[in-house]
Phi, psi and omega in degrees: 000317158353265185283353147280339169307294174337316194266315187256018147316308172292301175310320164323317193270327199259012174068193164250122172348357205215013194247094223264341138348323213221123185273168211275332173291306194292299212289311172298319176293331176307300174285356135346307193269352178276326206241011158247341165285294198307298213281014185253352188271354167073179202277129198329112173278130200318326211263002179248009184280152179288164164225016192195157182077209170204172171225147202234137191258173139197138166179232197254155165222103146340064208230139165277120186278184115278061168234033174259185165321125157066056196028051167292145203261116149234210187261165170190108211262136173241125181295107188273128137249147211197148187236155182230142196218127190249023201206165175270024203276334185230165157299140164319285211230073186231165207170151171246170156250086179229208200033107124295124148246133200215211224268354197224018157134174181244157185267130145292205145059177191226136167265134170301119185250137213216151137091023200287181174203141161251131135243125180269359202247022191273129171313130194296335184278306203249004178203178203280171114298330184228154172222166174189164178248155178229136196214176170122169184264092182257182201226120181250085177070231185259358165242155204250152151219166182276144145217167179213177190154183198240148172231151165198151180187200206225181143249148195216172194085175184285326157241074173065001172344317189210167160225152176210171200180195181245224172162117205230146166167204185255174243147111179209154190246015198071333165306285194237176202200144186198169192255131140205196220209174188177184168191163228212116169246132135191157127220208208270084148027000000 
């Protein structure tokens, strides 16, 4: 019961990226508060990890952008869906990211999450469970930028209920080139 209260606040407070009711602040702070509950329920143990099959995420990804005024480093929240594939029949890990929003306008286009890999048996102090690559193109108006970059997180709860993690790269407009770094909450429906 728990944890379905749990599961559908969080979808609720963080909406669907496109859900103009729930303002670009109530959201960030929601997820904020999504992505301090998964990680307080601490990290799944290996021996409670699936070992077939799959699991489908859905939540938020962060990313501090350099798109504020006069390239101000600010937030900007993306709706993630993302599948865990627990077996070799598929890829480890893949998912998209889109509708972004932050405090200066919403972002177009979407990003891929590609190429994963799972460990599961990595110590939670000194390593991920999961890594995955990120790529794609998003658009602020007439302007595009690329990005590209890396995920890595855990999974939590007794059985893998949710995952989070961090998220890091590059950011470019064909000019100019800039970093930037973020993190990723959802679960499992």
């Amino acid at each position: 019961m728990v944890r379905t209260l749990f599961i559908v606040t969080f979808l609720a407070a963080c909406g669907s990226g496109g859900d103009s009711s729930i303002s670009t602040e109530a959201r960030l702070a929601a997820f904020n508060d999504a992505f301090a509950d998964i990680t307080a329920a601490g990290v799944t143990p290996v021996n409670q990890l699936p070992t077939e099959g799959s699991i489908s995420y859905v939540g938020d990804m962060r990313l501090e952008l350099p798109l504020g005024p006069s390239g101000a480093v600010a937030p900007y929240l993306g709706r993630l869906q993302a599948t865990v594939h627990f077996d070799d029949s598929l890829p480890p890990l893949s998912g998209t990211i889109g509708a972004f929003a932050g405090l200066h306008g919403a972002l177009s286009g979407e990003l891929e999450i590609y190429d994963g890999s799972l460990n599961p048996g990595a110590d939670p102090d000194d390593d991920y469970q999961f890594a995955a690559k990120l790529t794609g193109r998003l658009s602020d108006g007439p302007t595009e930028y690329d990005l590209s970059g890396d995920i890595a997180g855990d999974f939590y709860g007794r059985t893998a209920d949710a995952v989070a993690g961090v998220v890091f790269g590059t950011i470019s407009d064909g000019s100019e080139g800039d970093r930037f770094d973020g993190t990723f909450a959802a679960v499992s429906p």
